[in-house]
mmCIF file of C-alpha atoms in Angstrom:
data_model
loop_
_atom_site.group_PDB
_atom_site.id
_atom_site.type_symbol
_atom_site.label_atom_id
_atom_site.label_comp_id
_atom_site.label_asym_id
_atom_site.label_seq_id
_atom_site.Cartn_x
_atom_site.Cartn_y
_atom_site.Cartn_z
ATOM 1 C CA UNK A 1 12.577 -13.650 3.762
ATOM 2 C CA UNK A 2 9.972 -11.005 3.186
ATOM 3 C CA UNK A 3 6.068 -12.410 3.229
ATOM 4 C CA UNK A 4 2.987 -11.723 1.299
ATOM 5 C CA UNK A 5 0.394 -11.451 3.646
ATOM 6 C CA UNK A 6 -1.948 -14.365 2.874
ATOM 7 C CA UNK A 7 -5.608 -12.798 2.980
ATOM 8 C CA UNK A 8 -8.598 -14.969 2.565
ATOM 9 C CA UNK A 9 -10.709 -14.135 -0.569
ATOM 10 C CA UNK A 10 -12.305 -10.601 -0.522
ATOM 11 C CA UNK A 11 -14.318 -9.078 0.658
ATOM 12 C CA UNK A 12 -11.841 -7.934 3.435
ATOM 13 C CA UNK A 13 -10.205 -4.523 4.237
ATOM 14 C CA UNK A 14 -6.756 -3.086 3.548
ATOM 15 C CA UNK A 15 -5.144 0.566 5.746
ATOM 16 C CA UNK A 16 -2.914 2.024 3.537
ATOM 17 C CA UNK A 17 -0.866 4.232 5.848
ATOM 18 C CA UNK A 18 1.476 6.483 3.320
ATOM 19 C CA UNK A 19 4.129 8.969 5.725
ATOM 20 C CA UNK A 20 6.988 10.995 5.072
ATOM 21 C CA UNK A 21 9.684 10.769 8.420
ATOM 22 C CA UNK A 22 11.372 13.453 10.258
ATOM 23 C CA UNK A 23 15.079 12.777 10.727
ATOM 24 C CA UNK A 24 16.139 11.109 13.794
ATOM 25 C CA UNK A 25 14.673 8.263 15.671
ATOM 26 C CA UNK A 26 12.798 9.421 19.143
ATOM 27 C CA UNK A 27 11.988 5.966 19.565
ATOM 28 C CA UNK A 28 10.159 5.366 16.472
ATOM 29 C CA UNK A 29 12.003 2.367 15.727
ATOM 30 C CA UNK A 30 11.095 0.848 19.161
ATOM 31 C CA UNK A 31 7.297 2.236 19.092
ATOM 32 C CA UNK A 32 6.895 0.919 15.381
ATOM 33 C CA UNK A 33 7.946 -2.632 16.139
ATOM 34 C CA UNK A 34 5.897 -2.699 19.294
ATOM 35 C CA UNK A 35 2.588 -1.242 17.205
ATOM 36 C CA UNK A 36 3.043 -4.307 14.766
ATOM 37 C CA UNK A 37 3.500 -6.566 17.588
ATOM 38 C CA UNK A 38 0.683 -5.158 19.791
ATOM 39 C CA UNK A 39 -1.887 -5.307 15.899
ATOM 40 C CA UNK A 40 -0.956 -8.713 15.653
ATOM 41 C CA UNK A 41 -3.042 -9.467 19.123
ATOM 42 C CA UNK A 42 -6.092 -7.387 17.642
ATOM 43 C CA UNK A 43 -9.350 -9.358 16.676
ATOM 44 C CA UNK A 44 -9.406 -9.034 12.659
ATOM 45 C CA UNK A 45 -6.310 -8.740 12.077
ATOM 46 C CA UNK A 46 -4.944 -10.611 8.701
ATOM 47 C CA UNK A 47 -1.508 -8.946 8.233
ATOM 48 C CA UNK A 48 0.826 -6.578 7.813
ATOM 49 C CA UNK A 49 3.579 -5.587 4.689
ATOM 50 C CA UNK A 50 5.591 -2.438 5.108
ATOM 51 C CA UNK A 51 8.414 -1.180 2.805
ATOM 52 C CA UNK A 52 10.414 2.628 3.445
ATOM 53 C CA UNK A 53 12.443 4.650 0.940
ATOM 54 C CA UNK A 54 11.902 7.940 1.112
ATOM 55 C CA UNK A 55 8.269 7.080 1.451
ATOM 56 C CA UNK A 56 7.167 4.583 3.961
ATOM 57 C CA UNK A 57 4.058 2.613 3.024
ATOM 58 C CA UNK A 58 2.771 0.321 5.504
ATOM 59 C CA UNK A 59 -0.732 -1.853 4.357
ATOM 60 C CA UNK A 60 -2.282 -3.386 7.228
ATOM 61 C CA UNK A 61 -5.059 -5.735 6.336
ATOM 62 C CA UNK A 62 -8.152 -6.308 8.610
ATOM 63 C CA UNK A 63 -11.448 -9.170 8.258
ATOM 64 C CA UNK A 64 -14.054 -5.682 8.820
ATOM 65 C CA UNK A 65 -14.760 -2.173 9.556
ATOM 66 C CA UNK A 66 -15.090 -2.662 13.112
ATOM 67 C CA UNK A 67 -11.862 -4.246 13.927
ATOM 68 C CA UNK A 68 -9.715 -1.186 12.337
ATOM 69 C CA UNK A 69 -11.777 1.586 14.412
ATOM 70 C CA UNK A 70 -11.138 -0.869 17.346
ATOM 71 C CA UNK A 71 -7.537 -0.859 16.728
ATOM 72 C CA UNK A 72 -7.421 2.923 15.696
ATOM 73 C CA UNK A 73 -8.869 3.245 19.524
ATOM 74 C CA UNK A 74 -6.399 1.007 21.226
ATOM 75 C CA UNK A 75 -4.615 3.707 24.043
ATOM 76 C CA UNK A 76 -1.608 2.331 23.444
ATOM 77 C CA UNK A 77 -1.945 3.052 20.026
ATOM 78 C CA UNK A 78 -3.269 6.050 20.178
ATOM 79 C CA UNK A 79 -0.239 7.625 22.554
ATOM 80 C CA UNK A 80 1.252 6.156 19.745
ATOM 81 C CA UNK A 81 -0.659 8.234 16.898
ATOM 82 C CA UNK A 82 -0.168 11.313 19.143
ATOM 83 C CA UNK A 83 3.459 10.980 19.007
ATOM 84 C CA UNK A 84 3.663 10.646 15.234
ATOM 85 C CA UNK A 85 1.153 13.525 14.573
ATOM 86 C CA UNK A 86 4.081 15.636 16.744
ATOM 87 C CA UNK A 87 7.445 14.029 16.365
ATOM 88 C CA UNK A 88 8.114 11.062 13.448
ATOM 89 C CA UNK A 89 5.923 12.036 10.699
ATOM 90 C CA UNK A 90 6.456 15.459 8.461
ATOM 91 C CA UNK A 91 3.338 14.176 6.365
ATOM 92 C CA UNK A 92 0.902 11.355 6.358
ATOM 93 C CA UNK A 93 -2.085 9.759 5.152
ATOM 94 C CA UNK A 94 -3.931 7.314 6.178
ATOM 95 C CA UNK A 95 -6.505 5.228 3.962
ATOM 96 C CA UNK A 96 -9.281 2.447 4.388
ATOM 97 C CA UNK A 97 -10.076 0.608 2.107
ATOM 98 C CA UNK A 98 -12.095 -2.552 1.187
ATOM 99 C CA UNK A 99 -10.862 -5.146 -1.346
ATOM 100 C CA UNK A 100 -13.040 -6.327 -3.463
ATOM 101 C CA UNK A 101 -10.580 -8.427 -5.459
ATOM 102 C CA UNK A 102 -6.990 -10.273 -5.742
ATOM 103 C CA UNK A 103 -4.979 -12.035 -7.509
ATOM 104 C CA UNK A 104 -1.127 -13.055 -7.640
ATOM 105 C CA UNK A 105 1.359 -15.675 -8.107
ATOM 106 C CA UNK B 1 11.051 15.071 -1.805
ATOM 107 C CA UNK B 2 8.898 12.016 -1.772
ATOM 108 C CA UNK B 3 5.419 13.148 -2.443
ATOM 109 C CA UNK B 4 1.874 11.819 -0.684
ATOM 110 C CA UNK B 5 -0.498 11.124 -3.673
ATOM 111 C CA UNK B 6 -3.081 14.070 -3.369
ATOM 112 C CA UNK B 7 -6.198 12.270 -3.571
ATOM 113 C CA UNK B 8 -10.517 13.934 -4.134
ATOM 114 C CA UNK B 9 -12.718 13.300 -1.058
ATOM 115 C CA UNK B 10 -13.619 9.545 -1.223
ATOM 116 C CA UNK B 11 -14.528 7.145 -2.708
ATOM 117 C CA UNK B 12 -11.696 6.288 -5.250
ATOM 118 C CA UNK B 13 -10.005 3.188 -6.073
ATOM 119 C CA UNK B 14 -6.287 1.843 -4.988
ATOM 120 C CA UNK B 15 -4.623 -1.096 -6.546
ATOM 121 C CA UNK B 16 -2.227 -2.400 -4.060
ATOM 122 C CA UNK B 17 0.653 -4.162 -5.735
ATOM 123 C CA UNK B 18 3.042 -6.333 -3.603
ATOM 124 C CA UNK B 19 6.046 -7.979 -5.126
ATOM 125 C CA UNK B 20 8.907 -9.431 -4.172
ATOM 126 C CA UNK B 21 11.714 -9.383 -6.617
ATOM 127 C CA UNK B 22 14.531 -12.168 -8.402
ATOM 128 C CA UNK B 23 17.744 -11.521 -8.695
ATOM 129 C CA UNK B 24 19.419 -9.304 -11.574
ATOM 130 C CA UNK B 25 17.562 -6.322 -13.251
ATOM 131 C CA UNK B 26 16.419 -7.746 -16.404
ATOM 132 C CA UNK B 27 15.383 -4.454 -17.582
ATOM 133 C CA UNK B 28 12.971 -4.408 -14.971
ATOM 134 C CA UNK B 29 13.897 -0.240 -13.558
ATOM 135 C CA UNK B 30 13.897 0.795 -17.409
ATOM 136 C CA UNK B 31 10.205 -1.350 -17.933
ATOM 137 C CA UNK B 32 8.980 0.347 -14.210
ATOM 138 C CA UNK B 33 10.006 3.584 -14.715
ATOM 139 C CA UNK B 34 7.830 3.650 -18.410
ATOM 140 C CA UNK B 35 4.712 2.236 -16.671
ATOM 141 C CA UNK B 36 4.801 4.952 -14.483
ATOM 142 C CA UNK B 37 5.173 6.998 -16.818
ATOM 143 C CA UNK B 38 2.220 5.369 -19.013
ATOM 144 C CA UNK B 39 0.101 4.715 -16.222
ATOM 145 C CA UNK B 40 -0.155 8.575 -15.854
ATOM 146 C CA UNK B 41 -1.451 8.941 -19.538
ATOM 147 C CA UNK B 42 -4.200 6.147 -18.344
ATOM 148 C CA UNK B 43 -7.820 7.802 -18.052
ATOM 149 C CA UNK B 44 -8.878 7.774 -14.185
ATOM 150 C CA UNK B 45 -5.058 7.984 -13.094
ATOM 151 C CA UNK B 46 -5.211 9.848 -9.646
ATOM 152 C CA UNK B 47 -1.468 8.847 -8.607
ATOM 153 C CA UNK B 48 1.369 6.624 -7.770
ATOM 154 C CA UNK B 49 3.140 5.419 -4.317
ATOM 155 C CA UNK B 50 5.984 3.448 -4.286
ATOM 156 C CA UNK B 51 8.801 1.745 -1.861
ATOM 157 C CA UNK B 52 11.113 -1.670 -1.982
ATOM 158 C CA UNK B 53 12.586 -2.893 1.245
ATOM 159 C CA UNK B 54 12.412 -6.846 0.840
ATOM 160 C CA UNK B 55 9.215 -6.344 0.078
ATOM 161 C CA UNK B 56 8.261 -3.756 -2.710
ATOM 162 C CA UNK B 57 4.766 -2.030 -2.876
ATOM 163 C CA UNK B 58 3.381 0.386 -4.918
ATOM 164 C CA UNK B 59 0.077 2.257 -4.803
ATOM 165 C CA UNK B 60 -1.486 3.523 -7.600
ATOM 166 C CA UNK B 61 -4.960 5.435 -7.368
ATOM 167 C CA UNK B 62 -7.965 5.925 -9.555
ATOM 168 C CA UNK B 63 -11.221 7.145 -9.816
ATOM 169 C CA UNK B 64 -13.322 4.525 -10.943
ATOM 170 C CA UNK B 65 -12.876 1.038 -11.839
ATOM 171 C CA UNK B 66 -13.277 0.957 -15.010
ATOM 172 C CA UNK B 67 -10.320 3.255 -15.414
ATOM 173 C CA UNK B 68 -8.080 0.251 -13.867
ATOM 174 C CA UNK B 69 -9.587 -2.254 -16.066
ATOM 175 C CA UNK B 70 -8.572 -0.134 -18.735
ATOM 176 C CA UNK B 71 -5.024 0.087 -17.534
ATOM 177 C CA UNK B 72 -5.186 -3.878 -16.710
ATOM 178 C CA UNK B 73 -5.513 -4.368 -20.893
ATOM 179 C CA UNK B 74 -2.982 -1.982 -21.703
ATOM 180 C CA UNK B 75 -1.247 -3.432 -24.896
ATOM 181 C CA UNK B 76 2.340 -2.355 -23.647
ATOM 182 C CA UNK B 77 1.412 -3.004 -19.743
ATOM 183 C CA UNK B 78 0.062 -6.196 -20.540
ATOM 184 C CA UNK B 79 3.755 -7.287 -21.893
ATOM 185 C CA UNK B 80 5.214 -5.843 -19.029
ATOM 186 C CA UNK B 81 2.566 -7.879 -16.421
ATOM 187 C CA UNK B 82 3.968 -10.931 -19.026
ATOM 188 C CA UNK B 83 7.830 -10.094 -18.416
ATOM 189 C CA UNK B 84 7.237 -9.896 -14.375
ATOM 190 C CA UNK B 85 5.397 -13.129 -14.051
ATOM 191 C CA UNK B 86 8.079 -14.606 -15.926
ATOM 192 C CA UNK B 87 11.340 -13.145 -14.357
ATOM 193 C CA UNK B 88 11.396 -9.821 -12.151
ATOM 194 C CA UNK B 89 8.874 -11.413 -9.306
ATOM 195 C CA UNK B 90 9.096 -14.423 -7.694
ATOM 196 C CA UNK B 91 5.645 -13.874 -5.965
ATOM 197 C CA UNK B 92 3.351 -10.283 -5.875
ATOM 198 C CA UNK B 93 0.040 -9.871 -5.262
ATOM 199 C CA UNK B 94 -3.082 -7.597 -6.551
ATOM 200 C CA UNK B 95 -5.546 -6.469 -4.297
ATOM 201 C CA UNK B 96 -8.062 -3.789 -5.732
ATOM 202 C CA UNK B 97 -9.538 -1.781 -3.572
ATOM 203 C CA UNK B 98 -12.160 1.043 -2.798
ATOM 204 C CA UNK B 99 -11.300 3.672 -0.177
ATOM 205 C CA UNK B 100 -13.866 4.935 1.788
ATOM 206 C CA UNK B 101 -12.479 6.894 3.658
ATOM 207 C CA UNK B 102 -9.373 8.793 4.217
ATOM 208 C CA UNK B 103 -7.295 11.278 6.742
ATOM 209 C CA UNK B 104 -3.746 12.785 7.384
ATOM 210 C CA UNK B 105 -1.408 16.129 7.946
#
């Protein structure tokens, strides 16, 4: 069953990471799974929803500022980053962004 | 060829819209499909993002917030919000949020 992250009430912060894949895998599939593992250990960290069609959007969400450059930081992560800038993505973009509101059902 | 939303220098608004779907269409891709295409009539209307694994999310983008409040009271979008409560979703959530800051290739 897929999960909506359950965030406590804003004010908290959302990365909207938007990408476009090259073909084949070169261990993407393996890094990706290990970079949600490895986020899920970070301080601040709230959750994570991902979805891919021919655009992959992945929304990480954080409790502050702080934690995300602390993650963004992470060497692990950031071999990680390095990889994607040269291999996995054709395209990317990478937002931060602070809710200020939600609401769903 | 999927397309990254080409987005001004920060700050600008994102509404992130998770959902995850029922069973049968419902006229739900017909109803979509015109909201996208209504959505970028809207005032403030920067862009659109979207992808559905189990989990669908789309990211639209504006320029200010009033712009999605606008869009929020939208006579026609307002029966569509009405229609996915009732059948295409079985939960979603709305976060609205303001990106500071942004990078990417």
């Amino acid at each position: 069953m897929p999960i909506i992250t359950k965030t406590p009430e804003p004010p908290y912060y959302a990365v909207i990471f938007t990408s476009i894949r090259t073909e084949g895998d070169y261990g993407y599939d393996e890094t990706a799974a290990r970079m949600v593992e490895l986020a899920k250990q970070q301080s601040g960290f709230l959750g994570i929803e991902s979805a891919r069609e021919d655009l992959g959007i992945t929304v990480s969400y954080w409790t502050d500022i702080e934690s995300i450059k602390n993650w963004k930081t992470n060497t692990e992560h950031l071999e990680a980053q390095n990889t994607g800038r040269k291999r996995w993505y054709s395209a990317f973009k990478v937002r931060i962004s602070k809710v200020e509101r939600d609401y769903g059902m």
